[in-house]
Amino acid sequence: MKLNSPLNFKNWIEKNRHLLKPPVGNKVVYDDGDFMVMVVGGPNSRKDYHVDPVEEFFYQLEGDMI
């Protein structure tokens, strides 16, 4: 896995918050094919659910979980 330089995640969110709004609401920060980091900007009205055959890890920085 090739690693990028470290980043201040909260600063990245503040500078890129405009990318985290609907209709897409997410941005891939890192992807090497085997490992991906995606930032999601919040709830949306979609009713579908993705199916991914690999493990996922979720970490919430802001807001409330409903």
GROMACS .gro file of C-alpha atoms in nm:
model
   66
    1MET     CA    1   0.000   0.000   0.000
    2LYS     CA    2   0.143   0.336  -0.103
    3LEU     CA    3   0.089   0.600   0.164
    4ASN     CA    4   0.040   0.972   0.115
    5SER     CA    5   0.174   1.239   0.347
    6PRO     CA    6  -0.024   1.285   0.669
    7LEU     CA    7  -0.295   1.549   0.667
    8ASN     CA    8  -0.490   1.742   0.927
    9PHE     CA    9  -0.829   1.582   0.872
   10LYS     CA   10  -1.036   1.856   1.037
   11ASN     CA   11  -0.861   2.121   0.825
   12TRP     CA   12  -0.922   1.911   0.512
   13ILE     CA   13  -1.293   1.894   0.595
   14GLU     CA   14  -1.318   2.271   0.647
   15LYS     CA   15  -1.142   2.344   0.315
   16ASN     CA   16  -1.345   2.084   0.122
   17ARG     CA   17  -1.684   2.106   0.293
   18HIS     CA   18  -1.837   2.234  -0.033
   19LEU     CA   19  -1.762   1.893  -0.190
   20LEU     CA   20  -1.956   1.713   0.084
   21LYS     CA   21  -2.302   1.845  -0.002
   22PRO     CA   22  -2.583   1.670  -0.193
   23PRO     CA   23  -2.646   1.528  -0.442
   24VAL     CA   24  -2.320   1.331  -0.411
   25GLY     CA   25  -2.214   1.430  -0.058
   26ASN     CA   26  -1.883   1.242  -0.045
   27LYS     CA   27  -1.523   1.261  -0.161
   28VAL     CA   28  -1.259   0.990  -0.188
   29VAL     CA   29  -0.944   1.110  -0.010
   30TYR     CA   30  -0.730   0.802  -0.074
   31ASP     CA   31  -0.766   0.496  -0.298
   32ASP     CA   32  -0.496   0.245  -0.387
   33GLY     CA   33  -0.732  -0.031  -0.503
   34ASP     CA   34  -0.709  -0.240  -0.186
   35PHE     CA   35  -0.781   0.036   0.063
   36MET     CA   36  -0.999   0.345   0.031
   37VAL     CA   37  -1.074   0.644   0.255
   38MET     CA   38  -1.396   0.831   0.179
   39VAL     CA   39  -1.536   1.135   0.359
   40VAL     CA   40  -1.915   1.156   0.371
   41GLY     CA   41  -2.081   1.489   0.443
   42GLY     CA   42  -2.400   1.378   0.610
   43PRO     CA   43  -2.742   1.229   0.558
   44ASN     CA   44  -2.921   1.213   0.226
   45SER     CA   45  -3.259   1.099   0.103
   46ARG     CA   46  -3.138   0.791  -0.083
   47LYS     CA   47  -3.310   0.465   0.008
   48ASP     CA   48  -3.065   0.225  -0.159
   49TYR     CA   49  -2.787   0.046   0.024
   50HIS     CA   50  -2.448  -0.046  -0.113
   51VAL     CA   51  -2.311  -0.398  -0.094
   52ASP     CA   52  -1.936  -0.424  -0.060
   53PRO     CA   53  -1.763  -0.762  -0.023
   54VAL     CA   54  -1.490  -0.621   0.205
   55GLU     CA   55  -1.471  -0.488   0.559
   56GLU     CA   56  -1.572  -0.129   0.633
   57PHE     CA   57  -1.484   0.103   0.920
   58PHE     CA   58  -1.695   0.409   1.004
   59TYR     CA   59  -1.578   0.697   1.221
   60GLN     CA   60  -1.804   0.996   1.286
   61LEU     CA   61  -1.639   1.332   1.362
   62GLU     CA   62  -1.936   1.571   1.370
   63GLY     CA   63  -2.309   1.565   1.436
   64ASP     CA   64  -2.547   1.319   1.594
   65MET     CA   65  -2.615   0.960   1.497
   66ILE     CA   66  -2.985   0.903   1.436
   0.00000   0.00000   0.00000
